[in-house]
Amino acid sequence: MSLDKLINGCKARDRKAQEQLYRLFAGKLFSICLKYSRNKTEAEDNLQDTFMTVFDKIEQYSFKGSFEGWIRRITVNTVLQKYREEGVFDIVPDHLQEDVPVDMDSDAISLDYLLKLIQELPDRYRLVFNLYVLDDYSHKEIAAMLSISEGTSKSNLARARMILKDRIEKSQLKKKTESI
Amino acid sequence: MSDRKNIDRLFREKFRYFEAVPDAHVWSAIEKQLGKGKKDRRIFPFILRYGGIAAAMALLITLGYNLNPDRNLVDPQKITTIDTKENNAGNVAADVNGNIPENKDNAVSNNTTYIGNRPIPVKNTRISGDEHAPEKLALNDPETHAATQNDIAQNNPTKENTTATAHTPVTTENSDAVAGNGKSLFDAIRENNTVEGEAVVQNAEDKWSVTPNAAPIYFNSLGEGSPINEEFRDNSKSGNITLSYGINVAYQVNNRLSVRSGINRVSYGYNTNNIEYTPAGRNDTGDIIVKVSDASTADVNNPPTAVVMDKPLTREGKMVQEFGYLEVPLEVKYRLLNKKIGVNIIGGLSSLFLTDNKVSVKDDSFNTPIAQPQNLNEFNLSTNVGLGIDYKVSNEILLNVEPMFKYQLNTFSSDSGGFKPYSLGVYTGLSFRF
């Protein structure tokens, strides 16, 4: 079935079409949820909320623009909305830092490990890091989405980088010492 | 070996093709949440859509003079064209460091009629907090992709070791292992849509159209017999060409099917040939009389003289029956070819309401109406079948030419001895979509 037919099926609230749409996009959207959430359970909740929103709002989708882009935006917004409600977006002032090089053996770093590192970041740093580094939003857009200033966005990003770098290098060190 | 790498780049690269499949209970929860109170809305449009199509299809099938019952209504060519186009199974080789070349759209579109093909990276099916398990997979990390499914319902990503050459052969039902051919899945689907024809993407608003039309109509009979009198059964009949004009309104059910109705004013005429007719007035004694007068001197003061005719005056000519209806058609139009010039097949029924009826005798000199025969039914039905050709003048305007064959079911009230009337018309009109 073509995507357009699926979308029309979902507009008609056809359960089969909804399920197939879920199966088609769950992989991509769940990965987004995992990046932005603190852990797997929270990610699952966010995914569920995301799809409820998608199925609800799909009647507004008028086939203009990429469907995948549309649902990705919904996903990110759903997660951010959750954090907004929790009051995560408080001002955390900080000094500016550029992108930092990190000493490590990139072959030995697995995605699962990096995901864990991201999830363990403080909420706001995680959100900013994801939005900027992994989802290519600009600081201006991030500032609007999180209701913070651009400066805050930049400093949060810098902080996130620092923390990640530290943790990666520490783990590398740990490995090196363990292998001795 | 360590290489300095920016944090950003590290994360970007690792996460580029990150996908993770959620556990089954997530969908169950969604399904449950959806289940509350949505059933009604789901069924009604379903019935409307499929019931409408089923009724229209039944209509087409029951017509006796279907054009080509075996016609394959779906053009499979379009699907296969896309298949072969997308069939480039290119394997993406990873370089020594396990980095794949910068190819952003390294997604799948092998068979675009199945949108289930999508890349699922090998390692991301289990998110565990355990660092060691992921490390093991990391050693084999090829960062290439495998198409694992051609059916949406099958959602099991294959998790396997990759070979040293960084090829990932995957046994799937879809025998082509694709690693990317420079096109993302949705570009291909969009392409699929445009190949199917411009009319595929249709705004919700453009479903109605109005078509004024006019047609020359040729009327005749499929059998012998005469509806006027049995005596004329064996006379030859010939058809007349008359004019029909009217207006139709059509509703587009989906991309290919539309339903239409309307009102037409249609008149038919046919001739019963080789007849003789005579005036039949008689005097008291039974002789036929005519009133004769000198054409040059006839006036009020000179009344005509009645004379007895020696032999009856007969004329030869034809008997013409002309009758008119108000026609209300209900037809279904199925689009076979959907380009700037479209081809459709049309089928349906018309209700015919008699509006006038006269018979006259005609020869070369004059035309004498005679008494109205009572042989026509007030209400008549015809089954209609035809071909439609239309030309897209603009997005909103179509020029239609539709030859139609309409077989009448109930024209004559008395036994007409085998007279089976039909009409052939070429309906031309201009459709305005709104």
XYZ file of C-alpha atoms in Angstrom:
614
model
C 0.000 0.000 0.000
C 1.396 3.366 -0.832
C 2.088 5.876 1.843
C -0.636 8.148 0.559
C -3.171 5.363 0.840
C -1.975 4.668 4.366
C -2.358 8.288 5.273
C -5.842 8.382 3.858
C -6.650 5.214 5.741
C -5.491 6.861 8.930
C -7.540 9.918 8.161
C -10.501 7.594 7.992
C -9.494 6.133 11.344
C -8.982 2.726 9.797
C -7.255 0.629 12.430
C -5.318 -1.444 9.955
C -3.879 1.629 8.322
C -2.986 3.080 11.679
C -1.167 -0.046 12.666
C 0.746 -0.167 9.444
C 1.725 3.467 9.782
C 2.959 2.718 13.256
C 5.038 -0.215 12.072
C 6.481 1.880 9.322
C 7.598 4.795 11.447
C 8.004 3.360 14.905
C 11.678 2.644 14.391
C 12.573 6.164 13.418
C 10.361 7.847 15.951
C 11.357 5.624 18.828
C 14.961 6.455 18.195
C 14.097 10.117 18.481
C 12.261 9.459 21.710
C 15.203 7.537 23.108
C 17.574 10.363 22.390
C 15.398 12.918 24.081
C 14.171 10.917 27.020
C 15.922 9.990 30.190
C 15.455 6.288 29.724
C 13.687 3.634 27.762
C 10.472 3.703 29.756
C 10.090 7.414 29.344
C 10.850 7.001 25.656
C 8.078 4.483 25.319
C 5.615 6.837 26.956
C 6.688 9.591 24.658
C 6.325 7.360 21.635
C 2.825 6.471 22.656
C 1.917 10.115 23.112
C 3.498 10.924 19.796
C 1.442 8.434 17.882
C -1.755 9.476 19.585
C -1.035 12.987 18.454
C -0.170 11.817 14.949
C -3.376 9.838 14.581
C -5.335 12.720 15.944
C -3.748 15.413 13.814
C -3.410 13.442 10.619
C -6.628 14.876 9.265
C -4.883 18.219 9.165
C -2.080 16.863 7.044
C -2.784 17.947 3.517
C -0.006 16.162 1.644
C 1.999 19.319 1.382
C 5.550 18.745 2.426
C 7.236 15.594 3.573
C 5.187 13.341 5.772
C 8.223 12.050 7.550
C 9.296 15.568 8.367
C 5.854 16.254 9.697
C 5.792 13.318 12.075
C 9.354 13.912 13.191
C 8.413 17.416 14.210
C 5.447 16.078 16.099
C 7.726 13.652 17.900
C 10.205 16.271 18.973
C 7.441 18.629 20.025
C 5.731 15.936 22.041
C 8.860 15.284 24.026
C 9.586 18.936 24.533
C 6.046 19.527 25.613
C 6.490 16.925 28.296
C 9.531 18.701 29.618
C 7.889 22.058 29.353
C 5.193 20.807 31.633
C 7.789 19.602 34.079
C 9.416 22.971 34.268
C 12.724 21.826 32.977
C 13.407 24.944 31.056
C 14.836 27.097 33.761
C 17.639 29.422 33.212
C 21.054 27.966 33.708
C 23.633 30.558 32.975
C 27.054 29.496 31.839
C 30.160 30.362 29.917
C 30.561 29.762 26.247
C 32.624 27.023 24.742
C 33.343 25.840 21.258
C 32.980 22.359 19.959
C 35.575 20.286 21.755
C 37.814 17.619 20.407
C 37.846 14.433 22.327
C 40.557 11.898 22.647
C 39.226 8.517 22.022
C 39.177 5.512 19.882
C 35.991 5.994 17.986
C 35.894 2.426 16.793
C 35.448 1.221 20.287
C 32.563 3.486 21.063
C 29.230 1.953 20.428
C 26.042 3.732 19.687
C 24.339 2.133 22.628
C 26.938 3.570 24.909
C 26.633 7.019 23.451
C 22.885 6.818 23.750
C 23.246 5.983 27.378
C 25.529 8.966 27.863
C 22.992 11.214 26.230
C 20.177 9.899 28.328
C 22.195 10.507 31.438
C 22.792 14.135 30.659
C 20.801 16.666 32.600
C 17.533 17.213 30.831
C 18.141 20.568 29.349
C 21.594 19.785 28.109
C 20.315 16.639 26.539
C 17.527 18.431 24.736
C 19.775 21.147 23.406
C 22.473 18.692 22.384
C 19.991 16.539 20.501
C 18.266 19.413 18.830
C 21.469 21.059 17.728
C 23.854 18.219 17.026
C 21.607 15.376 16.014
C 18.579 17.097 14.563
C 20.196 20.156 13.065
C 18.087 22.867 14.575
C 19.684 26.260 14.935
C 20.202 27.968 18.244
C 17.559 30.425 17.219
C 15.033 27.679 16.650
C 16.015 25.905 19.830
C 15.616 29.088 21.780
C 12.079 29.409 20.454
C 11.203 25.805 21.087
C 12.518 25.713 24.617
C 11.654 29.252 25.523
C 15.201 30.138 26.389
C 17.619 32.624 24.998
C 20.046 31.827 22.220
C 22.873 32.397 24.582
C 21.486 29.877 26.991
C 21.110 27.423 24.188
C 24.728 27.844 23.218
C 26.002 27.502 26.720
C 23.879 24.464 27.367
C 25.312 22.898 24.278
C 28.838 23.671 25.411
C 28.186 22.169 28.768
C 26.682 19.095 27.250
C 29.741 18.639 25.109
C 32.029 18.975 28.076
C 30.184 16.384 30.058
C 30.100 13.967 27.194
C 33.755 14.431 26.474
C 34.650 13.829 30.077
C 32.674 10.697 30.303
C 33.964 9.286 27.089
C 37.544 9.950 27.942
C 37.104 8.522 31.376
C 35.664 5.373 29.987
C 38.472 5.088 27.503
C 40.942 5.480 30.281
C 39.139 2.901 32.271
C 39.361 0.486 29.401
C 42.985 1.095 28.882
C 43.767 0.480 32.492
C 41.600 -2.584 32.513
C 43.353 -4.066 29.607
C 46.721 -3.752 31.203
C 44.630 4.112 18.014
C 43.007 7.308 18.821
C 41.914 10.007 16.588
C 40.832 13.400 17.593
C 37.343 13.923 16.706
C 34.892 16.479 17.642
C 32.143 15.440 19.934
C 29.583 16.723 17.527
C 30.910 14.745 14.654
C 31.254 11.633 16.717
C 27.666 11.731 17.818
C 26.367 12.753 14.456
C 28.048 9.892 12.710
C 27.037 7.300 15.191
C 23.471 8.428 15.329
C 22.978 9.051 11.670
C 21.036 5.896 10.939
C 19.875 5.247 14.400
C 16.599 3.433 14.541
C 15.211 1.440 17.368
C 12.245 -0.824 17.434
C 10.003 -0.446 20.426
C 8.651 -3.388 22.331
C 5.349 -4.839 21.323
C 3.526 -3.533 24.344
C 3.863 0.009 23.078
C 1.588 -0.633 20.141
C -0.824 -2.515 22.381
C -1.073 0.513 24.593
C -1.633 2.781 21.614
C -4.239 0.468 20.207
C -6.026 0.395 23.487
C -6.023 4.122 23.734
C -7.268 4.436 20.183
C -10.005 1.923 20.773
C -12.013 4.247 22.908
C -14.891 5.709 20.972
C -13.377 5.823 17.539
C -15.223 2.915 16.018
C -18.175 4.820 14.629
C -16.152 7.285 12.653
C -14.130 4.483 11.219
C -17.017 2.459 9.932
C -19.063 5.164 8.375
C -16.603 6.508 5.844
C -15.580 2.931 5.183
C -19.095 2.046 4.227
C -19.520 5.182 2.238
C -16.379 4.691 0.298
C -16.521 0.976 -0.361
C -20.268 0.723 -0.565
C -20.307 3.398 -3.194
C -17.655 1.681 -5.212
C -19.344 -1.705 -4.836
C -22.641 -0.299 -6.056
C -21.002 1.381 -8.989
C -19.145 -1.747 -9.946
C -22.301 -3.819 -9.690
C -23.942 -1.366 -12.026
C -21.220 -1.688 -14.578
C -21.230 -5.431 -14.452
C -24.940 -5.932 -14.902
C -25.122 -4.046 -18.130
C -25.800 -6.326 -21.023
C -23.700 -4.476 -23.517
C -20.544 -4.037 -21.540
C -17.714 -2.974 -23.713
C -15.155 -5.434 -22.573
C -15.899 -7.442 -19.509
C -12.387 -8.751 -19.280
C -10.699 -5.464 -19.275
C -8.070 -5.185 -16.610
C -8.947 -1.960 -14.900
C -5.724 -1.465 -13.096
C -2.687 -0.681 -15.063
C 0.054 -2.796 -13.633
C 2.673 -1.304 -15.845
C 3.264 1.615 -13.643
C 4.145 -0.511 -10.718
C 6.593 -2.616 -12.574
C 8.324 0.349 -14.105
C 9.157 1.607 -10.714
C 10.262 -1.810 -9.636
C 12.885 -2.058 -12.282
C 14.037 1.452 -11.744
C 14.675 0.933 -8.105
C 16.312 -2.383 -8.485
C 19.876 -1.239 -8.159
C 21.234 -3.243 -5.371
C 24.347 -1.357 -4.493
C 26.256 -2.346 -1.484
C 27.821 0.408 0.445
C 31.312 -0.463 1.355
C 32.671 0.815 4.557
C 36.192 1.999 4.734
C 38.720 0.758 7.144
C 37.537 2.770 10.047
C 34.066 1.542 9.693
C 32.850 4.837 8.371
C 30.553 4.895 5.487
C 30.892 7.497 2.806
C 28.896 10.623 3.229
C 25.667 9.616 1.634
C 22.847 11.199 3.392
C 20.062 9.424 1.647
C 21.284 6.017 2.262
C 17.831 4.650 2.604
C 15.922 2.065 0.767
C 13.498 2.089 -1.966
C 13.540 -1.162 -3.691
C 9.962 -1.834 -4.428
C 7.953 1.221 -3.909
C 4.641 -0.482 -3.854
C 5.679 -1.956 -0.581
C 6.632 0.770 1.726
C 7.814 -1.651 4.260
C 11.346 -1.559 3.028
C 13.435 0.521 5.235
C 16.883 0.387 6.629
C 17.295 -1.064 10.016
C 20.763 -0.865 11.414
C 22.063 -4.032 12.766
C 22.772 -3.203 16.307
C 20.070 -1.049 17.709
C 17.472 -3.521 18.674
C 18.385 -3.753 22.245
C 19.120 -0.764 24.283
C 20.830 -2.013 27.329
C 22.701 -0.291 30.019
C 25.357 -2.871 29.784
C 28.436 -1.512 28.206
C 29.964 -4.802 27.349
C 27.331 -6.170 25.097
C 27.320 -3.149 22.903
C 31.104 -3.228 22.746
C 30.982 -6.613 21.193
C 28.695 -5.470 18.485
C 30.818 -2.416 17.972
C 33.692 -4.504 16.767
C 31.593 -5.641 13.889
C 30.122 -2.320 13.283
C 29.832 -1.838 9.587
C 27.271 0.894 9.562
C 25.698 -0.443 6.467
C 22.108 -1.290 5.994
C 19.982 -4.118 5.103
C 16.514 -4.141 3.735
C 14.742 -6.547 5.901
C 11.158 -6.445 5.048
C 8.765 -6.144 2.264
C 5.743 -6.465 4.394
C 4.887 -3.905 6.923
C 3.525 -6.388 9.394
C 6.828 -8.068 9.676
C 8.761 -5.892 11.941
C 11.658 -7.994 13.015
C 14.939 -6.413 12.236
C 17.605 -8.905 11.574
C 20.387 -8.816 13.991
C 23.404 -10.581 12.729
C 27.118 -10.482 12.419
C 28.478 -8.762 9.487
C 31.172 -10.106 7.323
C 34.585 -8.629 7.102
C 33.914 -7.094 3.773
C 31.149 -5.028 5.225
C 28.597 -6.487 2.925
C 25.444 -7.422 4.643
C 23.701 -10.169 2.825
C 20.321 -10.568 4.298
C 17.904 -13.264 3.506
C 14.615 -11.650 3.122
C 11.563 -12.453 1.200
C 12.529 -9.685 -1.038
C 15.474 -11.115 -2.794
C 17.231 -7.871 -3.472
C 19.436 -6.644 -0.721
C 19.577 -2.971 -1.079
C 21.891 -0.623 0.606
C 20.919 2.558 -0.978
C 20.737 4.039 -4.364
C 20.797 7.657 -3.594
C 17.099 8.060 -3.097
C 15.175 8.179 0.098
C 12.056 6.143 0.516
C 9.749 9.068 0.404
C 11.242 10.620 -2.650
C 10.497 7.377 -4.382
C 6.973 7.284 -3.111
C 6.422 10.818 -4.234
C 7.770 9.788 -7.601
C 5.406 6.866 -7.646
C 2.566 9.198 -7.095
C 3.501 11.507 -9.905
C 3.964 8.640 -12.325
C 0.482 7.436 -11.643
C -0.870 10.611 -13.038
C -1.424 14.201 -12.185
C -4.851 13.581 -10.888
C -3.610 11.409 -8.057
C -3.045 14.250 -5.689
C -6.404 15.827 -5.502
C -7.624 18.490 -3.226
C -10.571 17.634 -1.111
C -12.409 20.572 -2.547
C -12.245 19.586 -6.197
C -14.651 16.719 -6.063
C -17.643 18.292 -7.781
C -17.966 19.226 -11.371
C -20.719 20.563 -13.550
C -20.986 19.736 -17.211
C -23.359 21.319 -19.650
C -23.542 19.096 -22.666
C -25.217 18.577 -25.983
C -25.415 15.585 -28.239
C -26.618 14.527 -31.617
C -28.689 11.399 -31.057
C -29.430 8.640 -33.464
C -32.395 6.521 -32.572
C -33.273 3.159 -33.961
C -34.347 -0.292 -33.040
C -32.540 -3.505 -32.580
C -35.404 -5.662 -33.658
C -38.249 -5.672 -36.122
C -41.759 -4.851 -35.166
C -43.609 -1.638 -34.891
C -44.882 0.084 -31.838
C -47.574 1.859 -33.810
C -49.425 -0.984 -35.313
C -48.692 -4.558 -36.055
C -49.459 -3.967 -39.625
C -46.290 -2.061 -39.965
C -44.133 -4.706 -38.441
C -42.350 -5.569 -41.589
C -41.822 -2.101 -42.865
C -38.336 -0.886 -42.773
C -37.545 1.541 -40.054
C -34.959 4.184 -40.191
C -33.608 6.348 -37.487
C -33.540 10.056 -37.259
C -30.928 12.219 -35.800
C -32.133 14.564 -33.157
C -30.605 16.746 -30.515
C -30.252 16.261 -26.809
C -29.014 18.903 -24.451
C -28.691 19.148 -20.736
C -26.486 19.519 -17.723
C -24.714 16.981 -15.533
C -23.294 17.142 -12.066
C -20.526 14.753 -11.122
C -18.904 13.820 -7.846
C -15.418 12.396 -7.738
C -15.416 9.425 -5.399
C -11.742 8.683 -5.751
C -8.962 9.217 -8.209
C -10.538 7.096 -10.880
C -14.189 6.788 -10.120
C -16.837 9.399 -10.313
C -20.596 9.320 -10.090
C -22.826 11.662 -11.962
C -26.385 12.650 -12.513
C -28.124 15.438 -14.288
C -30.975 16.427 -16.502
C -31.189 16.243 -20.243
C -33.838 17.177 -22.687
C -33.833 14.500 -25.335
C -36.025 13.796 -28.298
C -36.078 10.809 -30.536
C -37.438 10.198 -33.946
C -37.733 7.289 -36.248
C -39.494 6.586 -39.485
C -41.663 3.782 -40.639
C -41.082 3.702 -44.337
C -43.119 2.698 -47.356
C -46.534 3.551 -46.246
C -49.533 4.872 -48.066
C -52.078 7.086 -46.619
C -55.340 8.452 -47.754
C -57.847 10.862 -46.399
C -60.790 8.861 -45.159
C -63.729 11.179 -44.809
C -67.000 9.782 -46.095
C -70.405 11.160 -46.968
C -73.690 9.769 -45.844
C -73.706 7.138 -48.440
C -70.198 6.041 -47.667
C -68.433 7.641 -50.548
C -65.229 9.399 -49.942
C -65.495 13.037 -50.610
C -63.062 15.784 -50.956
C -63.735 19.370 -51.221
C -62.447 20.837 -54.364
C -62.184 24.303 -55.448
C -60.555 26.242 -58.123
C -57.406 27.476 -56.598
C -57.458 30.740 -58.537
C -60.973 31.792 -57.660
C -61.517 30.372 -54.228
C -63.031 32.860 -51.888
C -65.764 33.155 -49.325
C -68.423 33.765 -51.822
C -67.451 30.743 -53.788
C -67.666 27.792 -51.467
C -65.954 24.683 -52.645
C -67.905 21.974 -54.235
C -68.127 18.601 -52.726
C -67.395 15.910 -55.164
C -67.224 12.266 -54.892
C -63.914 10.783 -55.417
C -63.592 8.150 -57.937
C -60.828 6.346 -56.269
C -59.173 7.064 -53.060
C -56.359 9.475 -53.090
C -53.332 7.821 -51.680
C -50.005 9.170 -51.027
C -46.865 7.358 -50.350
C -44.462 8.413 -47.755
C -43.322 7.548 -44.316
C -44.737 7.721 -40.895
C -42.639 9.582 -38.444
C -42.899 9.152 -34.731
C -41.204 11.764 -32.690
C -41.200 11.768 -28.972
C -39.317 13.571 -26.304
C -38.250 12.866 -22.763
C -36.775 14.522 -19.821
C -33.867 12.289 -18.987
C -32.328 11.927 -15.555
C -29.200 9.833 -15.849
C -27.318 8.170 -13.021
C -23.977 7.029 -14.236
C -20.620 5.914 -13.059
C -17.436 6.879 -14.806
C -14.234 4.981 -14.412
C -11.046 6.531 -15.575
C -8.821 4.174 -17.509
C -6.217 6.553 -18.728
C -5.319 9.565 -16.767
C -3.207 12.038 -18.619
C -3.935 15.302 -20.363
C -6.228 13.289 -22.546
C -8.142 10.844 -20.457
C -10.093 7.785 -21.400
C -13.001 6.592 -19.316
C -15.658 3.986 -19.400
C -19.117 4.987 -18.380
C -22.073 2.976 -17.307
C -25.373 3.603 -15.670
C -29.078 4.081 -15.930
C -31.365 6.824 -17.023
C -34.877 7.554 -15.997
C -36.930 8.936 -18.828
C -40.061 10.973 -18.376
C -42.197 11.383 -21.492
C -42.841 14.939 -22.436
C -44.151 14.814 -25.943
C -45.153 12.339 -28.534
C -46.453 12.707 -31.997
C -46.773 10.754 -35.148
C -47.121 12.252 -38.518
C -47.162 11.155 -42.078
C -44.716 12.720 -44.358
C -44.033 12.692 -47.953
C -42.153 14.990 -50.191
C -44.832 17.632 -50.152
C -46.261 17.816 -46.749
C -46.312 16.607 -43.255
C -49.610 15.626 -41.700
C -49.827 15.021 -38.048
C -52.132 12.237 -37.079
C -53.595 11.284 -33.797
C -51.244 10.672 -30.963
C -50.608 7.020 -30.444
C -51.062 5.808 -26.953
C -48.238 3.406 -27.187
C -45.602 5.196 -25.202
C -45.065 4.822 -21.529
C -44.863 7.900 -19.417
C -41.882 6.531 -17.556
C -39.062 4.698 -19.207
C -35.663 3.421 -18.300
C -32.529 3.012 -20.281
C -29.272 1.322 -19.525
C -26.333 3.314 -20.707
C -22.863 2.332 -21.664
C -20.197 4.387 -23.268
C -16.692 5.533 -23.648
C -15.524 8.905 -22.594
C -12.629 10.854 -23.876
C -11.699 14.033 -22.201
C -9.135 16.663 -22.726
C -7.823 18.690 -19.864
C -8.040 22.286 -20.890
C -7.010 23.499 -17.478
C -7.070 22.249 -13.934
C -10.697 23.094 -13.631
C -12.000 22.638 -17.133
C -12.287 19.487 -19.144
C -13.585 18.997 -22.628
C -15.585 15.764 -22.897
C -16.564 13.706 -25.875
C -18.579 10.681 -24.896
C -20.148 8.306 -27.358
C -22.894 6.514 -25.475
C -25.147 3.615 -26.272
C -28.441 3.706 -24.447
C -30.777 0.785 -24.604
C -34.316 1.500 -23.608
C -36.111 -0.937 -21.439
C -39.647 0.208 -21.246
C -40.532 2.534 -24.054
C -43.747 1.096 -25.369
C -46.778 0.102 -23.408
C -48.209 -2.348 -25.850
C -46.562 -5.293 -27.421
C -44.436 -3.833 -30.045
C -43.643 -7.048 -31.822
C -39.953 -7.011 -31.254
C -39.216 -3.359 -31.597
C -36.292 -2.700 -29.304
C -35.298 0.889 -29.321
C -31.901 2.219 -28.570
C -30.096 5.429 -29.044
C -26.581 6.323 -29.934
C -25.334 9.679 -29.022
C -22.074 11.536 -28.949
C -22.265 13.695 -25.887
C -19.968 16.628 -25.927
C -19.603 19.001 -23.085
C -17.386 21.165 -20.989
C -16.818 20.182 -17.370
C -16.166 22.735 -14.719
C -14.575 21.389 -11.580
C -15.046 23.087 -8.266
